[in-house]
Amino acid sequence: MKVVHNRTLFRGLLVALVAGACMACGGNQSKDSGTAATVTDTPETVEQEPPVLTAGMTAGKAIYEQNCVTCHQTNGKGVSGLNPPLAGTDYVTGDKNRLIGIVLNGSNVGLEVNGAVYSNAMPAHAFLSDEEVANVLSYIRNSFGNRADTVSAALVKEVRALL
Ligand code: HEC
């Protein structure tokens, strides 16, 4: 990248920051309008450091993208009023048996998640194998800013037998 000859070092840094953080902005470097508004946009692009995923979690991510993403969204934030978030909820990072039960059985009881109730129903996902449930849960417990230990296929099998 060539050096930007701007009047102030601050401005040069700003251009470099914006260009570095946003690929689409790269071409506008010579024609930048210099508005201060870009300063507030910059931190937004520094979100979601991808976590280090184990092989099981990577497989779980694919399960998530096939079965959960339409409702709970790529960022795990859900859809306001309809589908609850998976980011920062006790249902996700807390008791594993309860979590497995929600995925296998679905849920339509108007769960209260972080102080809000969501009007959609979650369908049962009992068609997923023990390993698929374990992987998708290990994935969501370690995504969207969540950190919790993994779920084993053996535990999914145990919970499934009790349902
Ligand atoms: C059709 C939309 C839909 C799909 C698909 C779906 N969910 Fe849900 N999910 C919901 C709704 C709605 C609730 C709240 C249900 C209630 O209120 O009883 C929920 C609740 C949850 C909860 C407990 C509450 C929370 O937000 O922490 C978890 C965990 C969860 N879902 C995980 C999953 C996983 C994992 C998948 C994919 C295997 C999935 N969901 C697929 C709509 C969906």
JSON list of C-alpha atoms and ligand atoms in Angstrom, two decimals:
[
{"chain": "A", "resi": 1, "resn": "MET", "atom": "CA", "xyz": [0.00, 0.00, 0.00]},
{"chain": "A", "resi": 2, "resn": "LYS", "atom": "CA", "xyz": [1.45, 3.38, -0.91]},
{"chain": "A", "resi": 3, "resn": "VAL", "atom": "CA", "xyz": [2.00, 6.11, 1.62]},
{"chain": "A", "resi": 4, "resn": "VAL", "atom": "CA", "xyz": [-0.80, 8.65, 1.86]},
{"chain": "A", "resi": 5, "resn": "HIS", "atom": "CA", "xyz": [0.46, 12.24, 1.71]},
{"chain": "A", "resi": 6, "resn": "ASN", "atom": "CA", "xyz": [-2.03, 13.99, 3.91]},
{"chain": "A", "resi": 7, "resn": "ARG", "atom": "CA", "xyz": [-1.68, 17.19, 5.85]},
{"chain": "A", "resi": 8, "resn": "THR", "atom": "CA", "xyz": [-1.73, 15.56, 9.25]},
{"chain": "A", "resi": 9, "resn": "LEU", "atom": "CA", "xyz": [-0.49, 12.29, 10.57]},
{"chain": "A", "resi": 10, "resn": "PHE", "atom": "CA", "xyz": [-3.85, 11.74, 12.28]},
{"chain": "A", "resi": 11, "resn": "ARG", "atom": "CA", "xyz": [-5.70, 11.92, 9.02]},
{"chain": "A", "resi": 12, "resn": "GLY", "atom": "CA", "xyz": [-3.27, 9.54, 7.40]},
{"chain": "A", "resi": 13, "resn": "LEU", "atom": "CA", "xyz": [-3.78, 7.08, 10.20]},
{"chain": "A", "resi": 14, "resn": "LEU", "atom": "CA", "xyz": [-7.53, 7.38, 9.86]},
{"chain": "A", "resi": 15, "resn": "VAL", "atom": "CA", "xyz": [-7.42, 6.59, 6.15]},
{"chain": "A", "resi": 16, "resn": "ALA", "atom": "CA", "xyz": [-5.15, 3.64, 6.78]},
{"chain": "A", "resi": 17, "resn": "LEU", "atom": "CA", "xyz": [-7.49, 2.37, 9.51]},
{"chain": "A", "resi": 18, "resn": "VAL", "atom": "CA", "xyz": [-10.60, 2.64, 7.38]},
{"chain": "A", "resi": 19, "resn": "ALA", "atom": "CA", "xyz": [-8.89, 1.12, 4.36]},
{"chain": "A", "resi": 20, "resn": "GLY", "atom": "CA", "xyz": [-7.52, -1.71, 6.45]},
{"chain": "A", "resi": 21, "resn": "ALA", "atom": "CA", "xyz": [-10.79, -2.48, 8.19]},
{"chain": "A", "resi": 22, "resn": "CYS", "atom": "CA", "xyz": [-13.10, -2.25, 5.18]},
{"chain": "A", "resi": 23, "resn": "MET", "atom": "CA", "xyz": [-12.14, -3.87, 1.90]},
{"chain": "A", "resi": 24, "resn": "ALA", "atom": "CA", "xyz": [-14.77, -1.94, -0.03]},
{"chain": "A", "resi": 25, "resn": "CYS", "atom": "CA", "xyz": [-13.20, 1.33, 1.05]},
{"chain": "A", "resi": 26, "resn": "GLY", "atom": "CA", "xyz": [-9.80, 0.48, -0.42]},
{"chain": "A", "resi": 27, "resn": "GLY", "atom": "CA", "xyz": [-10.54, 2.00, -3.81]},
{"chain": "A", "resi": 28, "resn": "ASN", "atom": "CA", "xyz": [-11.75, 5.28, -2.39]},
{"chain": "A", "resi": 29, "resn": "GLN", "atom": "CA", "xyz": [-8.49, 6.25, -0.83]},
{"chain": "A", "resi": 30, "resn": "SER", "atom": "CA", "xyz": [-7.59, 8.90, -3.42]},
{"chain": "A", "resi": 31, "resn": "LYS", "atom": "CA", "xyz": [-11.07, 10.35, -3.39]},
{"chain": "A", "resi": 32, "resn": "ASP", "atom": "CA", "xyz": [-11.91, 10.34, 0.31]},
{"chain": "A", "resi": 33, "resn": "SER", "atom": "CA", "xyz": [-14.27, 13.04, 1.45]},
{"chain": "A", "resi": 34, "resn": "GLY", "atom": "CA", "xyz": [-12.55, 13.33, 4.79]},
{"chain": "A", "resi": 35, "resn": "THR", "atom": "CA", "xyz": [-15.75, 13.39, 6.83]},
{"chain": "A", "resi": 36, "resn": "ALA", "atom": "CA", "xyz": [-15.43, 12.68, 10.53]},
{"chain": "A", "resi": 37, "resn": "ALA", "atom": "CA", "xyz": [-18.35, 10.24, 10.29]},
{"chain": "A", "resi": 38, "resn": "THR", "atom": "CA", "xyz": [-16.02, 7.44, 9.26]},
{"chain": "A", "resi": 39, "resn": "VAL", "atom": "CA", "xyz": [-14.42, 7.53, 12.70]},
{"chain": "A", "resi": 40, "resn": "THR", "atom": "CA", "xyz": [-17.54, 6.19, 14.39]},
{"chain": "A", "resi": 41, "resn": "ASP", "atom": "CA", "xyz": [-17.98, 3.44, 11.77]},
{"chain": "A", "resi": 42, "resn": "THR", "atom": "CA", "xyz": [-14.53, 1.98, 12.22]},
{"chain": "A", "resi": 43, "resn": "PRO", "atom": "CA", "xyz": [-14.93, 0.12, 15.56]},
{"chain": "A", "resi": 44, "resn": "GLU", "atom": "CA", "xyz": [-18.04, -1.70, 14.25]},
{"chain": "A", "resi": 45, "resn": "THR", "atom": "CA", "xyz": [-15.92, -3.68, 11.83]},
{"chain": "A", "resi": 46, "resn": "VAL", "atom": "CA", "xyz": [-13.74, -5.08, 14.62]},
{"chain": "A", "resi": 47, "resn": "GLU", "atom": "CA", "xyz": [-16.31, -7.62, 15.79]},
{"chain": "A", "resi": 48, "resn": "GLN", "atom": "CA", "xyz": [-16.33, -11.36, 16.41]},
{"chain": "A", "resi": 49, "resn": "GLU", "atom": "CA", "xyz": [-12.80, -12.67, 16.50]},
{"chain": "A", "resi": 50, "resn": "PRO", "atom": "CA", "xyz": [-13.39, -16.19, 15.15]},
{"chain": "A", "resi": 51, "resn": "PRO", "atom": "CA", "xyz": [-12.87, -18.68, 18.00]},
{"chain": "A", "resi": 52, "resn": "VAL", "atom": "CA", "xyz": [-10.53, -21.61, 17.61]},
{"chain": "A", "resi": 53, "resn": "LEU", "atom": "CA", "xyz": [-12.88, -24.46, 16.75]},
{"chain": "A", "resi": 54, "resn": "THR", "atom": "CA", "xyz": [-12.19, -28.14, 17.25]},
{"chain": "A", "resi": 55, "resn": "ALA", "atom": "CA", "xyz": [-13.05, -30.57, 14.43]},
{"chain": "A", "resi": 56, "resn": "GLY", "atom": "CA", "xyz": [-16.32, -31.41, 16.17]},
{"chain": "A", "resi": 57, "resn": "MET", "atom": "CA", "xyz": [-17.26, -27.74, 16.47]},
{"chain": "A", "resi": 58, "resn": "THR", "atom": "CA", "xyz": [-16.46, -27.14, 12.81]},
{"chain": "A", "resi": 59, "resn": "ALA", "atom": "CA", "xyz": [-18.82, -30.01, 11.93]},
{"chain": "A", "resi": 60, "resn": "GLY", "atom": "CA", "xyz": [-21.32, -28.43, 14.33]},
{"chain": "A", "resi": 61, "resn": "LYS", "atom": "CA", "xyz": [-21.07, -25.12, 12.51]},
{"chain": "A", "resi": 62, "resn": "ALA", "atom": "CA", "xyz": [-22.27, -26.84, 9.33]},
{"chain": "A", "resi": 63, "resn": "ILE", "atom": "CA", "xyz": [-25.18, -28.38, 11.26]},
{"chain": "A", "resi": 64, "resn": "TYR", "atom": "CA", "xyz": [-25.97, -24.93, 12.61]},
{"chain": "A", "resi": 65, "resn": "GLU", "atom": "CA", "xyz": [-25.97, -23.43, 9.13]},
{"chain": "A", "resi": 66, "resn": "GLN", "atom": "CA", "xyz": [-28.35, -26.11, 7.88]},
{"chain": "A", "resi": 67, "resn": "ASN", "atom": "CA", "xyz": [-30.75, -26.27, 10.82]},
{"chain": "A", "resi": 68, "resn": "CYS", "atom": "CA", "xyz": [-30.59, -23.26, 13.10]},
{"chain": "A", "resi": 69, "resn": "VAL", "atom": "CA", "xyz": [-29.29, -20.21, 11.27]},
{"chain": "A", "resi": 70, "resn": "THR", "atom": "CA", "xyz": [-32.58, -19.15, 9.68]},
{"chain": "A", "resi": 71, "resn": "CYS", "atom": "CA", "xyz": [-34.03, -18.49, 13.12]},
{"chain": "A", "resi": 72, "resn": "HIS", "atom": "CA", "xyz": [-31.07, -17.80, 15.38]},
{"chain": "A", "resi": 73, "resn": "GLN", "atom": "CA", "xyz": [-28.99, -15.98, 12.72]},
{"chain": "A", "resi": 74, "resn": "THR", "atom": "CA", "xyz": [-25.31, -16.18, 11.77]},
{"chain": "A", "resi": 75, "resn": "ASN", "atom": "CA", "xyz": [-24.31, -13.98, 14.69]},
{"chain": "A", "resi": 76, "resn": "GLY", "atom": "CA", "xyz": [-26.44, -15.92, 17.20]},
{"chain": "A", "resi": 77, "resn": "LYS", "atom": "CA", "xyz": [-28.43, -12.82, 18.05]},
{"chain": "A", "resi": 78, "resn": "GLY", "atom": "CA", "xyz": [-31.81, -14.23, 16.96]},
{"chain": "A", "resi": 79, "resn": "VAL", "atom": "CA", "xyz": [-34.65, -12.07, 15.66]},
{"chain": "A", "resi": 80, "resn": "SER", "atom": "CA", "xyz": [-36.21, -9.53, 17.99]},
{"chain": "A", "resi": 81, "resn": "GLY", "atom": "CA", "xyz": [-39.63, -10.66, 19.24]},
{"chain": "A", "resi": 82, "resn": "LEU", "atom": "CA", "xyz": [-39.52, -13.91, 17.24]},
{"chain": "A", "resi": 83, "resn": "ASN", "atom": "CA", "xyz": [-36.47, -16.07, 17.93]},
{"chain": "A", "resi": 84, "resn": "PRO", "atom": "CA", "xyz": [-34.28, -15.69, 21.01]},
{"chain": "A", "resi": 85, "resn": "PRO", "atom": "CA", "xyz": [-30.53, -15.12, 20.89]},
{"chain": "A", "resi": 86, "resn": "LEU", "atom": "CA", "xyz": [-28.01, -17.90, 21.53]},
{"chain": "A", "resi": 87, "resn": "ALA", "atom": "CA", "xyz": [-25.35, -15.35, 22.42]},
{"chain": "A", "resi": 88, "resn": "GLY", "atom": "CA", "xyz": [-24.99, -14.86, 26.15]},
{"chain": "A", "resi": 89, "resn": "THR", "atom": "CA", "xyz": [-27.89, -17.03, 27.32]},
{"chain": "A", "resi": 90, "resn": "ASP", "atom": "CA", "xyz": [-27.88, -19.39, 30.27]},
{"chain": "A", "resi": 91, "resn": "TYR", "atom": "CA", "xyz": [-29.85, -21.94, 28.23]},
{"chain": "A", "resi": 92, "resn": "VAL", "atom": "CA", "xyz": [-26.84, -22.28, 25.93]},
{"chain": "A", "resi": 93, "resn": "THR", "atom": "CA", "xyz": [-23.93, -22.15, 28.35]},
{"chain": "A", "resi": 94, "resn": "GLY", "atom": "CA", "xyz": [-25.72, -23.64, 31.39]},
{"chain": "A", "resi": 95, "resn": "ASP", "atom": "CA", "xyz": [-27.18, -27.09, 32.12]},
{"chain": "A", "resi": 96, "resn": "LYS", "atom": "CA", "xyz": [-26.35, -29.45, 29.26]},
{"chain": "A", "resi": 97, "resn": "ASN", "atom": "CA", "xyz": [-29.29, -31.82, 29.82]},
{"chain": "A", "resi": 98, "resn": "ARG", "atom": "CA", "xyz": [-31.77, -28.97, 29.50]},
{"chain": "A", "resi": 99, "resn": "LEU", "atom": "CA", "xyz": [-29.97, -27.69, 26.40]},
{"chain": "A", "resi": 100, "resn": "ILE", "atom": "CA", "xyz": [-30.01, -31.11, 24.72]},
{"chain": "A", "resi": 101, "resn": "GLY", "atom": "CA", "xyz": [-33.70, -31.45, 25.59]},
{"chain": "A", "resi": 102, "resn": "ILE", "atom": "CA", "xyz": [-34.56, -28.16, 23.86]},
{"chain": "A", "resi": 103, "resn": "VAL", "atom": "CA", "xyz": [-32.85, -29.21, 20.65]},
{"chain": "A", "resi": 104, "resn": "LEU", "atom": "CA", "xyz": [-34.29, -32.74, 20.56]},
{"chain": "A", "resi": 105, "resn": "ASN", "atom": "CA", "xyz": [-37.83, -31.75, 21.59]},
{"chain": "A", "resi": 106, "resn": "GLY", "atom": "CA", "xyz": [-38.07, -28.21, 20.27]},
{"chain": "A", "resi": 107, "resn": "SER", "atom": "CA", "xyz": [-39.85, -25.66, 22.43]},
{"chain": "A", "resi": 108, "resn": "ASN", "atom": "CA", "xyz": [-43.08, -23.72, 22.30]},
{"chain": "A", "resi": 109, "resn": "VAL", "atom": "CA", "xyz": [-43.58, -22.63, 25.88]},
{"chain": "A", "resi": 110, "resn": "GLY", "atom": "CA", "xyz": [-42.68, -18.98, 25.59]},
{"chain": "A", "resi": 111, "resn": "LEU", "atom": "CA", "xyz": [-39.24, -19.27, 27.17]},
{"chain": "A", "resi": 112, "resn": "GLU", "atom": "CA", "xyz": [-38.04, -16.13, 28.86]},
{"chain": "A", "resi": 113, "resn": "VAL", "atom": "CA", "xyz": [-34.55, -15.44, 27.56]},
{"chain": "A", "resi": 114, "resn": "ASN", "atom": "CA", "xyz": [-32.64, -12.56, 29.16]},
{"chain": "A", "resi": 115, "resn": "GLY", "atom": "CA", "xyz": [-35.87, -10.81, 30.12]},
{"chain": "A", "resi": 116, "resn": "ALA", "atom": "CA", "xyz": [-37.74, -11.13, 26.81]},
{"chain": "A", "resi": 117, "resn": "VAL", "atom": "CA", "xyz": [-40.28, -13.63, 25.44]},
{"chain": "A", "resi": 118, "resn": "TYR", "atom": "CA", "xyz": [-40.29, -14.71, 21.80]},
{"chain": "A", "resi": 119, "resn": "SER", "atom": "CA", "xyz": [-43.41, -15.60, 19.85]},
{"chain": "A", "resi": 120, "resn": "ASN", "atom": "CA", "xyz": [-42.07, -18.18, 17.38]},
{"chain": "A", "resi": 121, "resn": "ALA", "atom": "CA", "xyz": [-41.98, -21.95, 18.03]},
{"chain": "A", "resi": 122, "resn": "MET", "atom": "CA", "xyz": [-38.83, -24.01, 17.75]},
{"chain": "A", "resi": 123, "resn": "PRO", "atom": "CA", "xyz": [-39.37, -27.36, 15.97]},
{"chain": "A", "resi": 124, "resn": "ALA", "atom": "CA", "xyz": [-37.97, -30.63, 17.35]},
{"chain": "A", "resi": 125, "resn": "HIS", "atom": "CA", "xyz": [-34.60, -31.69, 15.96]},
{"chain": "A", "resi": 126, "resn": "ALA", "atom": "CA", "xyz": [-34.67, -35.35, 17.02]},
{"chain": "A", "resi": 127, "resn": "PHE", "atom": "CA", "xyz": [-33.77, -36.30, 13.44]},
{"chain": "A", "resi": 128, "resn": "LEU", "atom": "CA", "xyz": [-30.19, -35.16, 14.14]},
{"chain": "A", "resi": 129, "resn": "SER", "atom": "CA", "xyz": [-27.84, -37.95, 15.30]},
{"chain": "A", "resi": 130, "resn": "ASP", "atom": "CA", "xyz": [-26.32, -37.94, 18.78]},
{"chain": "A", "resi": 131, "resn": "GLU", "atom": "CA", "xyz": [-23.05, -36.80, 17.30]},
{"chain": "A", "resi": 132, "resn": "GLU", "atom": "CA", "xyz": [-24.67, -34.02, 15.26]},
{"chain": "A", "resi": 133, "resn": "VAL", "atom": "CA", "xyz": [-26.48, -32.66, 18.34]},
{"chain": "A", "resi": 134, "resn": "ALA", "atom": "CA", "xyz": [-23.25, -32.87, 20.38]},
{"chain": "A", "resi": 135, "resn": "ASN", "atom": "CA", "xyz": [-21.32, -31.03, 17.68]},
{"chain": "A", "resi": 136, "resn": "VAL", "atom": "CA", "xyz": [-23.86, -28.27, 17.09]},
{"chain": "A", "resi": 137, "resn": "LEU", "atom": "CA", "xyz": [-24.17, -27.67, 20.84]},
{"chain": "A", "resi": 138, "resn": "SER", "atom": "CA", "xyz": [-20.39, -27.65, 21.31]},
{"chain": "A", "resi": 139, "resn": "TYR", "atom": "CA", "xyz": [-20.31, -25.10, 18.50]},
{"chain": "A", "resi": 140, "resn": "ILE", "atom": "CA", "xyz": [-22.93, -22.74, 19.95]},
{"chain": "A", "resi": 141, "resn": "ARG", "atom": "CA", "xyz": [-21.43, -23.04, 23.44]},
{"chain": "A", "resi": 142, "resn": "ASN", "atom": "CA", "xyz": [-18.19, -21.67, 21.93]},
{"chain": "A", "resi": 143, "resn": "SER", "atom": "CA", "xyz": [-19.48, -19.12, 19.45]},
{"chain": "A", "resi": 144, "resn": "PHE", "atom": "CA", "xyz": [-21.08, -15.67, 19.50]},
{"chain": "A", "resi": 145, "resn": "GLY", "atom": "CA", "xyz": [-18.89, -14.75, 22.48]},
{"chain": "A", "resi": 146, "resn": "ASN", "atom": "CA", "xyz": [-19.96, -17.85, 24.48]},
{"chain": "A", "resi": 147, "resn": "ARG", "atom": "CA", "xyz": [-17.39, -20.03, 26.26]},
{"chain": "A", "resi": 148, "resn": "ALA", "atom": "CA", "xyz": [-18.39, -23.34, 27.83]},
{"chain": "A", "resi": 149, "resn": "ASP", "atom": "CA", "xyz": [-17.22, -26.95, 27.82]},
{"chain": "A", "resi": 150, "resn": "THR", "atom": "CA", "xyz": [-18.26, -29.26, 24.99]},
{"chain": "A", "resi": 151, "resn": "VAL", "atom": "CA", "xyz": [-21.20, -31.69, 24.87]},
{"chain": "A", "resi": 152, "resn": "SER", "atom": "CA", "xyz": [-20.51, -35.38, 24.21]},
{"chain": "A", "resi": 153, "resn": "ALA", "atom": "CA", "xyz": [-22.51, -37.70, 21.95]},
{"chain": "A", "resi": 154, "resn": "ALA", "atom": "CA", "xyz": [-22.75, -40.10, 24.92]},
{"chain": "A", "resi": 155, "resn": "LEU", "atom": "CA", "xyz": [-24.63, -37.51, 26.96]},
{"chain": "A", "resi": 156, "resn": "VAL", "atom": "CA", "xyz": [-26.99, -36.76, 24.05]},
{"chain": "A", "resi": 157, "resn": "LYS", "atom": "CA", "xyz": [-27.70, -40.49, 23.84]},
{"chain": "A", "resi": 158, "resn": "GLU", "atom": "CA", "xyz": [-28.50, -40.63, 27.58]},
{"chain": "A", "resi": 159, "resn": "VAL", "atom": "CA", "xyz": [-30.83, -37.63, 27.44]},
{"chain": "A", "resi": 160, "resn": "ARG", "atom": "CA", "xyz": [-32.54, -38.92, 24.31]},
{"chain": "A", "resi": 161, "resn": "ALA", "atom": "CA", "xyz": [-33.29, -42.22, 26.06]},
{"chain": "A", "resi": 162, "resn": "LEU", "atom": "CA", "xyz": [-35.11, -40.35, 28.85]},
{"chain": "A", "resi": 163, "resn": "LEU", "atom": "CA", "xyz": [-37.32, -38.23, 26.57]},
{"chain": "B", "resi": 1, "resn": "HEC", "atom": "C1", "xyz": [-38.06, -22.14, 13.33]},
{"chain": "B", "resi": 1, "resn": "HEC", "atom": "C2", "xyz": [-37.11, -21.35, 14.10]},
{"chain": "B", "resi": 1, "resn": "HEC", "atom": "C3", "xyz": [-36.06, -22.09, 14.92]},
{"chain": "B", "resi": 1, "resn": "HEC", "atom": "C4", "xyz": [-35.14, -23.04, 14.52]},
{"chain": "B", "resi": 1, "resn": "HEC", "atom": "C5", "xyz": [-34.98, -23.64, 13.14]},
{"chain": "B", "resi": 1, "resn": "HEC", "atom": "C6", "xyz": [-34.33, -23.32, 15.68]},
{"chain": "B", "resi": 1, "resn": "HEC", "atom": "N1", "xyz": [-34.76, -22.59, 16.75]},
{"chain": "B", "resi": 1, "resn": "HEC", "atom": "FE1", "xyz": [-33.98, -22.61, 18.61]},
{"chain": "B", "resi": 1, "resn": "HEC", "atom": "N2", "xyz": [-35.52, -21.46, 19.29]},
{"chain": "B", "resi": 1, "resn": "HEC", "atom": "C7", "xyz": [-36.50, -20.91, 18.50]},
{"chain": "B", "resi": 1, "resn": "HEC", "atom": "C8", "xyz": [-37.50, -20.29, 19.35]},
{"chain": "B", "resi": 1, "resn": "HEC", "atom": "C9", "xyz": [-38.73, -19.55, 18.87]},
{"chain": "B", "resi": 1, "resn": "HEC", "atom": "C10", "xyz": [-37.10, -20.52, 20.66]},
{"chain": "B", "resi": 1, "resn": "HEC", "atom": "C11", "xyz": [-37.89, -20.14, 21.94]},
{"chain": "B", "resi": 1, "resn": "HEC", "atom": "C12", "xyz": [-38.94, -21.24, 22.14]},
{"chain": "B", "resi": 1, "resn": "HEC", "atom": "C13", "xyz": [-39.93, -20.98, 23.27]},
{"chain": "B", "resi": 1, "resn": "HEC", "atom": "O1", "xyz": [-40.22, -19.82, 23.56]},
{"chain": "B", "resi": 1, "resn": "HEC", "atom": "O2", "xyz": [-40.43, -21.97, 23.86]},
{"chain": "B", "resi": 1, "resn": "HEC", "atom": "C14", "xyz": [-35.83, -21.23, 20.59]},
{"chain": "B", "resi": 1, "resn": "HEC", "atom": "C15", "xyz": [-35.06, -21.58, 21.69]},
{"chain": "B", "resi": 1, "resn": "HEC", "atom": "C16", "xyz": [-33.79, -22.11, 21.62]},
{"chain": "B", "resi": 1, "resn": "HEC", "atom": "C17", "xyz": [-32.89, -22.29, 22.75]},
{"chain": "B", "resi": 1, "resn": "HEC", "atom": "C18", "xyz": [-33.15, -21.88, 24.20]},
{"chain": "B", "resi": 1, "resn": "HEC", "atom": "C19", "xyz": [-33.27, -20.40, 24.38]},
{"chain": "B", "resi": 1, "resn": "HEC", "atom": "C20", "xyz": [-32.04, -19.60, 24.03]},
{"chain": "B", "resi": 1, "resn": "HEC", "atom": "O3", "xyz": [-32.17, -18.74, 23.15]},
{"chain": "B", "resi": 1, "resn": "HEC", "atom": "O4", "xyz": [-30.95, -19.82, 24.59]},
{"chain": "B", "resi": 1, "resn": "HEC", "atom": "C21", "xyz": [-31.77, -22.88, 22.24]},
{"chain": "B", "resi": 1, "resn": "HEC", "atom": "C22", "xyz": [-30.52, -23.24, 23.03]},
{"chain": "B", "resi": 1, "resn": "HEC", "atom": "C23", "xyz": [-31.98, -23.10, 20.83]},
{"chain": "B", "resi": 1, "resn": "HEC", "atom": "N3", "xyz": [-33.21, -22.61, 20.49]},
{"chain": "B", "resi": 1, "resn": "HEC", "atom": "C24", "xyz": [-31.05, -23.70, 19.99]},
{"chain": "B", "resi": 1, "resn": "HEC", "atom": "C25", "xyz": [-31.33, -24.06, 18.67]},
{"chain": "B", "resi": 1, "resn": "HEC", "atom": "C26", "xyz": [-30.47, -24.88, 17.85]},
{"chain": "B", "resi": 1, "resn": "HEC", "atom": "C27", "xyz": [-29.12, -25.42, 18.29]},
{"chain": "B", "resi": 1, "resn": "HEC", "atom": "C28", "xyz": [-31.10, -25.04, 16.66]},
{"chain": "B", "resi": 1, "resn": "HEC", "atom": "C29", "xyz": [-30.66, -25.89, 15.48]},
{"chain": "B", "resi": 1, "resn": "HEC", "atom": "C30", "xyz": [-30.34, -27.28, 15.75]},
{"chain": "B", "resi": 1, "resn": "HEC", "atom": "C31", "xyz": [-32.34, -24.30, 16.71]},
{"chain": "B", "resi": 1, "resn": "HEC", "atom": "N4", "xyz": [-32.45, -23.72, 17.95]},
{"chain": "B", "resi": 1, "resn": "HEC", "atom": "C32", "xyz": [-33.25, -24.20, 15.68]},
{"chain": "B", "resi": 1, "resn": "HEC", "atom": "C33", "xyz": [-36.54, -20.95, 17.11]},
{"chain": "B", "resi": 1, "resn": "HEC", "atom": "C34", "xyz": [-35.82, -21.83, 16.33]}
]
